[in-house]
Each structure stands twice: as structure tokens, then as C-alpha cells.
Tab-separated table of C-alpha atoms and ligand atoms in Angstrom:
chain	number	residue	atom	x	y	z
A	340	UNK	CA	33.582	-41.518	46.965
A	341	UNK	CA	35.468	-39.009	49.138
A	342	UNK	CA	39.063	-39.927	50.005
A	343	UNK	CA	39.263	-41.597	53.427
A	344	UNK	CA	42.034	-40.420	55.744
A	345	UNK	CA	42.350	-42.434	58.950
A	346	UNK	CA	44.600	-41.540	61.888
A	347	UNK	CA	45.799	-44.480	63.965
A	348	UNK	CA	47.225	-42.850	67.088
A	349	UNK	CA	48.330	-46.254	68.448
A	350	UNK	CA	49.305	-45.895	72.156
A	351	UNK	CA	49.670	-42.096	71.909
A	352	UNK	CA	49.517	-39.383	73.214
A	353	UNK	CA	50.304	-39.927	76.872
A	354	UNK	CA	47.738	-37.575	78.429
A	355	UNK	CA	44.068	-36.841	77.963
A	356	UNK	CA	44.960	-33.168	77.550
A	357	UNK	CA	47.322	-34.085	74.689
A	358	UNK	CA	44.574	-36.108	72.998
A	359	UNK	CA	42.061	-33.307	73.391
A	360	UNK	CA	44.404	-30.669	71.934
A	361	UNK	CA	45.428	-32.856	68.970
A	362	UNK	CA	41.819	-33.748	68.116
A	363	UNK	CA	40.715	-30.133	68.417
A	364	UNK	CA	43.441	-28.922	66.041
A	365	UNK	CA	42.520	-31.595	63.498
A	366	UNK	CA	38.762	-30.903	63.722
A	367	UNK	CA	39.363	-27.167	63.214
A	368	UNK	CA	41.851	-27.590	60.381
A	369	UNK	CA	39.861	-30.273	58.533
A	370	UNK	CA	36.904	-27.937	57.977
A	371	UNK	CA	35.937	-27.427	54.353
A	372	UNK	CA	37.952	-30.296	52.873
A	373	UNK	CA	36.378	-32.995	50.783
A	374	UNK	CA	37.578	-36.026	52.732
A	375	UNK	CA	36.263	-38.496	55.291
A	376	UNK	CA	38.569	-37.996	58.271
A	377	UNK	CA	38.601	-40.594	61.063
A	378	UNK	CA	40.592	-40.338	64.299
A	379	UNK	CA	41.311	-43.605	66.113
A	380	UNK	CA	42.631	-42.779	69.591
A	381	UNK	CA	43.331	-45.235	72.424
A	382	UNK	CA	40.059	-46.472	74.021
A	383	UNK	CA	40.496	-44.314	77.132
A	384	UNK	CA	40.303	-41.059	75.172
A	385	UNK	CA	37.224	-41.926	73.120
A	386	UNK	CA	34.597	-40.481	75.529
A	387	UNK	CA	36.255	-37.063	75.497
A	388	UNK	CA	36.606	-36.794	71.722
A	389	UNK	CA	33.172	-36.214	70.261
A	390	UNK	CA	32.632	-36.796	66.575
A	391	UNK	CA	31.891	-33.663	64.569
A	392	UNK	CA	30.890	-32.753	61.053
A	393	UNK	CA	34.532	-32.893	59.971
A	394	UNK	CA	35.854	-35.769	61.995
A	395	UNK	CA	34.570	-39.227	62.885
A	396	UNK	CA	35.869	-41.369	65.725
A	397	UNK	CA	37.051	-44.974	65.546
A	398	UNK	CA	38.646	-47.470	67.934
A	399	UNK	CA	41.820	-49.505	67.362
A	400	UNK	CA	40.366	-52.878	68.364
A	401	UNK	CA	37.283	-54.544	69.849
A	402	UNK	CA	36.159	-57.898	71.228
A	403	UNK	CA	34.541	-60.678	69.204
A	404	UNK	CA	31.729	-60.720	71.793
A	405	UNK	CA	29.127	-58.036	72.504
A	406	UNK	CA	29.146	-58.722	76.263
A	407	UNK	CA	30.244	-61.175	78.902
A	408	UNK	CA	33.177	-62.423	80.939
A	409	UNK	CA	36.171	-61.151	78.978
A	410	UNK	CA	38.421	-59.259	81.358
A	411	UNK	CA	40.095	-56.255	79.810
A	412	UNK	CA	38.176	-56.437	76.525
A	413	UNK	CA	35.877	-53.810	75.024
A	414	UNK	CA	32.658	-54.692	73.233
A	415	UNK	CA	31.892	-53.258	69.784
A	416	UNK	CA	28.464	-52.387	71.157
A	417	UNK	CA	30.108	-50.272	73.887
A	418	UNK	CA	32.162	-48.455	71.237
A	419	UNK	CA	29.045	-47.751	69.202
A	420	UNK	CA	27.316	-46.384	72.319
A	421	UNK	CA	30.216	-43.930	72.758
A	422	UNK	CA	29.701	-42.541	69.254
A	423	UNK	CA	32.354	-44.518	67.376
A	424	UNK	CA	31.562	-45.197	63.749
A	425	UNK	CA	34.685	-47.180	62.834
A	426	UNK	CA	37.009	-49.794	64.325
A	427	UNK	CA	40.453	-50.867	63.111
A	428	UNK	CA	40.846	-54.652	63.168
A	429	UNK	CA	43.738	-56.953	62.361
A	430	UNK	CA	46.495	-54.360	62.649
A	431	UNK	CA	49.864	-56.069	62.144
A	432	UNK	CA	51.111	-54.888	65.550
A	433	UNK	CA	48.291	-56.828	67.232
A	434	UNK	CA	49.144	-59.938	65.219
A	435	UNK	CA	52.844	-59.569	65.985
A	436	UNK	CA	52.837	-58.558	69.657
A	437	UNK	CA	49.492	-59.939	70.900
A	438	UNK	CA	49.246	-63.179	68.932
A	439	UNK	CA	46.019	-62.125	67.265
A	440	UNK	CA	45.026	-64.733	64.675
A	441	UNK	CA	43.118	-64.290	61.414
A	442	UNK	CA	40.254	-66.303	62.965
A	443	UNK	CA	40.035	-63.784	65.805
A	444	UNK	CA	40.132	-60.893	63.344
A	445	UNK	CA	37.307	-62.411	61.309
A	446	UNK	CA	35.162	-63.015	64.429
A	447	UNK	CA	35.831	-59.452	65.603
A	448	UNK	CA	34.820	-58.093	62.198
A	449	UNK	CA	31.469	-59.941	62.318
A	450	UNK	CA	30.809	-58.679	65.864
A	451	UNK	CA	31.713	-55.101	64.931
A	452	UNK	CA	29.429	-55.150	61.887
A	453	UNK	CA	26.593	-56.529	64.002
A	454	UNK	CA	27.061	-53.641	66.433
A	455	UNK	CA	26.747	-51.190	63.538
A	456	UNK	CA	30.413	-50.217	63.236
A	457	UNK	CA	32.319	-49.927	59.974
A	458	UNK	CA	35.429	-52.093	59.902
A	459	UNK	CA	38.880	-50.903	58.854
A	460	UNK	CA	40.333	-54.331	58.109
A	461	UNK	CA	44.145	-54.415	57.915
A	462	UNK	CA	45.842	-57.178	55.953
A	463	UNK	CA	49.470	-57.874	55.173
A	464	UNK	CA	48.835	-59.378	51.728
A	465	UNK	CA	46.249	-60.972	49.416
A	466	UNK	CA	46.605	-64.357	51.096
A	467	UNK	CA	45.571	-62.965	54.485
A	468	UNK	CA	42.590	-61.274	52.869
A	469	UNK	CA	41.555	-64.529	51.172
A	470	UNK	CA	41.769	-66.416	54.488
A	471	UNK	CA	39.518	-63.877	56.219
A	472	UNK	CA	37.156	-63.529	53.223
A	473	UNK	CA	36.547	-67.278	53.189
A	474	UNK	CA	34.500	-67.002	56.387
A	475	UNK	CA	32.979	-63.518	56.022
A	476	UNK	CA	29.285	-63.278	55.148
A	477	UNK	CA	29.720	-59.999	53.306
A	478	UNK	CA	32.150	-57.116	52.842
A	479	UNK	CA	29.467	-54.445	53.202
A	480	UNK	CA	30.692	-51.700	55.581
A	481	UNK	CA	34.265	-52.963	55.431
A	482	UNK	CA	37.274	-50.999	54.188
A	483	UNK	CA	40.340	-53.086	53.449
A	484	UNK	CA	43.789	-51.663	54.239
A	485	UNK	CA	46.850	-53.052	52.494
A	486	UNK	CA	49.251	-52.625	55.381
A	487	UNK	CA	52.578	-54.426	54.850
A	488	UNK	CA	54.277	-54.502	58.262
A	489	UNK	CA	57.731	-53.800	56.777
A	490	UNK	CA	56.439	-50.431	55.511
A	491	UNK	CA	55.352	-49.197	58.952
A	492	UNK	CA	57.530	-46.307	60.123
A	493	UNK	CA	58.437	-47.984	63.421
A	494	UNK	CA	59.264	-51.300	61.733
A	495	UNK	CA	61.738	-50.157	59.117
A	496	UNK	CA	59.508	-47.977	56.947
A	497	UNK	CA	60.434	-49.797	53.736
A	498	UNK	CA	59.009	-47.817	50.818
A	499	UNK	CA	56.518	-49.653	48.635
A	500	UNK	CA	56.270	-48.060	45.204
A	501	UNK	CA	52.875	-46.618	44.241
A	502	UNK	CA	52.947	-49.016	41.263
A	503	UNK	CA	53.197	-51.992	43.619
A	504	UNK	CA	50.454	-50.551	45.806
A	505	UNK	CA	48.217	-50.350	42.726
A	506	UNK	CA	48.959	-53.980	41.797
A	507	UNK	CA	48.084	-55.126	45.323
A	508	UNK	CA	44.948	-52.974	45.461
A	509	UNK	CA	43.698	-54.487	42.196
A	510	UNK	CA	44.434	-58.020	43.431
A	511	UNK	CA	42.562	-57.312	46.670
A	512	UNK	CA	39.562	-55.976	44.750
A	513	UNK	CA	39.373	-59.311	42.962
A	514	UNK	CA	38.919	-60.998	46.360
A	515	UNK	CA	36.371	-58.628	47.908
A	516	UNK	CA	34.623	-57.031	44.936
A	517	UNK	CA	35.090	-53.724	43.195
A	518	UNK	CA	32.813	-51.749	45.525
A	519	UNK	CA	34.904	-52.362	48.635
A	520	UNK	CA	37.298	-49.448	49.264
A	521	UNK	CA	40.976	-50.406	49.373
A	522	UNK	CA	43.291	-48.185	51.432
A	523	UNK	CA	47.032	-48.171	52.002
A	524	UNK	CA	48.941	-47.931	55.296
A	525	UNK	CA	52.694	-47.634	55.826
A	526	UNK	CA	54.783	-44.484	56.410
A	527	UNK	CA	52.396	-42.212	54.510
A	528	UNK	CA	53.155	-38.501	54.843
A	529	UNK	CA	52.330	-35.229	53.082
A	530	UNK	CA	55.119	-35.799	50.531
A	531	UNK	CA	54.050	-39.292	49.488
A	532	UNK	CA	50.263	-39.049	49.706
A	533	UNK	CA	49.565	-37.687	46.215
A	534	UNK	CA	51.387	-40.413	44.315
A	535	UNK	CA	50.053	-43.113	46.651
A	536	UNK	CA	46.467	-42.012	45.983
A	537	UNK	CA	46.846	-41.289	42.246
A	538	UNK	CA	49.303	-43.907	41.039
A	539	UNK	CA	48.515	-46.420	43.798
A	540	UNK	CA	44.802	-46.059	42.955
A	541	UNK	CA	43.618	-46.442	46.540
A	542	UNK	CA	40.573	-44.811	48.151
A	543	UNK	CA	42.441	-43.583	51.174
A	544	UNK	CA	45.165	-44.126	53.723
A	545	UNK	CA	45.761	-45.283	57.291
A	546	UNK	CA	48.354	-43.064	58.947
A	547	UNK	CA	50.324	-43.809	62.107
A	548	UNK	CA	53.282	-41.586	63.059
A	549	UNK	CA	52.355	-38.640	60.807
A	550	UNK	CA	48.869	-38.456	62.365
A	551	UNK	CA	50.342	-37.420	65.725
A	552	UNK	CA	51.519	-34.118	64.267
A	553	UNK	CA	48.401	-32.016	63.574
A	554	UNK	CA	50.171	-29.860	60.976
A	555	UNK	CA	51.502	-32.829	59.002
A	556	UNK	CA	48.175	-34.669	59.220
A	557	UNK	CA	46.275	-31.599	57.989
A	558	UNK	CA	48.788	-31.200	55.152
A	559	UNK	CA	47.955	-34.748	54.075
A	560	UNK	CA	44.225	-33.882	54.051
A	561	UNK	CA	44.990	-30.751	51.985
A	562	UNK	CA	47.052	-32.744	49.484
A	563	UNK	CA	44.236	-35.164	48.683
A	564	UNK	CA	41.902	-32.297	47.814
B	731	PGA	P1	53.025	-45.484	60.116
B	731	PGA	O1	51.956	-46.568	60.622
B	731	PGA	O2	52.246	-44.450	59.350
B	731	PGA	O3	53.656	-44.942	61.352
B	731	PGA	O4	53.969	-46.215	59.224
B	731	PGA	C1	51.039	-47.094	59.702
B	731	PGA	C2	50.342	-48.300	60.220
B	731	PGA	O5	50.603	-48.744	61.343
B	731	PGA	O6	49.500	-48.846	59.488
């Protein structure tokens, strides 16, 4: 399996021009590398960022319903119709600032899978994964991200050793099965990526801050090759 490098732009950049330029630089620079690269911009920029051979597009959230009276929400079906292939669900910032519960995350994951999206499922620890797994029909088309909130660059950026990442990744595999890719998210940059992938034994990474700098993000892609 190719390494999976996912950019979570969060609520950045501020303009559509900025999003266009960043995506264009990444698409150009990612050519020829053996990696699955996914850009997850804010919803509003998705229509202007077409997927290409080098880069796929994902969203950062979706509704648990395909349609209906849910003001301000976006349906997974709508995302699929815009060309998205992935959606991030359960990010710790949504749990912390928007009171998203594990039940909501699980319902969103089922809806996203039904719409034909692949799910980038973020969990804080094995317990959270077990709680979600209890009610999931299958983990087909799901990637699990071990994303401890304390390791996120804007929340302290506490370093987790690659050895600890490996231990967690193995424990998570026991919950979801050995064929489900396990990724890591938390202050990953070009300096740390090699040991995270090799010693941490993960299939890929979810990158926040470092994905907003095209040069740094492309250096990460180069390092995994
Ligand atoms: P960071 O974000 O790379 O800025 O730490 C990662 C994440 O939010 O998962």
C-alpha cells in the first residue's frame, strides 16, 4: 500500500486565491511520487480544487444525513457530487469546540460510507475507537488516525515517541483488523516523518500546520519515498 499523506487545512487559508495557489503548488510538486496525497480544504474551496492524478480531495466534516432540514450542514452525498473521495470525521477540535460526540461521529461515518466516500476517522485513543467500532457494520473504506489532541501543534504539540505510536497502532489494529490502515496525526513535519512512518509503523499521516506551507508539505511527501 502506498503511504497516505493527508493535509488538513482546518479553517485556512483565508481567501479562495490562497487556496487555489496552495493546491496548485502541491499538485505540481507531488508529481512522480509514490504516495496517496489528499488535500482537505474548508468546504467553500472544494468546488475550485479539482482532484488530479496526483492529488485527491477530501472534506473536513459532513452530516449524518444525506439530505433534509439541517441548517448549515453539508451532506456526504453533496461532497461526493463535488468530486471528494475522502472525509475527515471525529477530529478532536470538533469534539472539543463543537461538542461532537462519538455517536455523532459513528453516524456520520455510516452516512459517508453510504455516499461512497472513504472515511478518515480520527480517534484520541483505543477506547474511543472501541466505542465507535461497537456500532460500525464494517471498517471497509475507513482509515483510522491516532490523533492525540495534546500532540496537535496548536494545542501544545507534545511529542509522542515513534515507539509509542507503534504500540498504539498495533493496539488499534487489534480493534479494527489488520487490513485497516492506521495513520498518525500530531505535529508531523519533514524532520519527524521518517521515524514516525518507519518506527511508528503507520501507513500514513494527517498533517495540519505543516500542510499550509507547500514547500514543507512537499518535503514530507519526498521523505516518505
Ligand atoms: P498539526 O495538526 O499537524 O498542526 O499538529 C494535526 C491534527 O490536527 O491532526
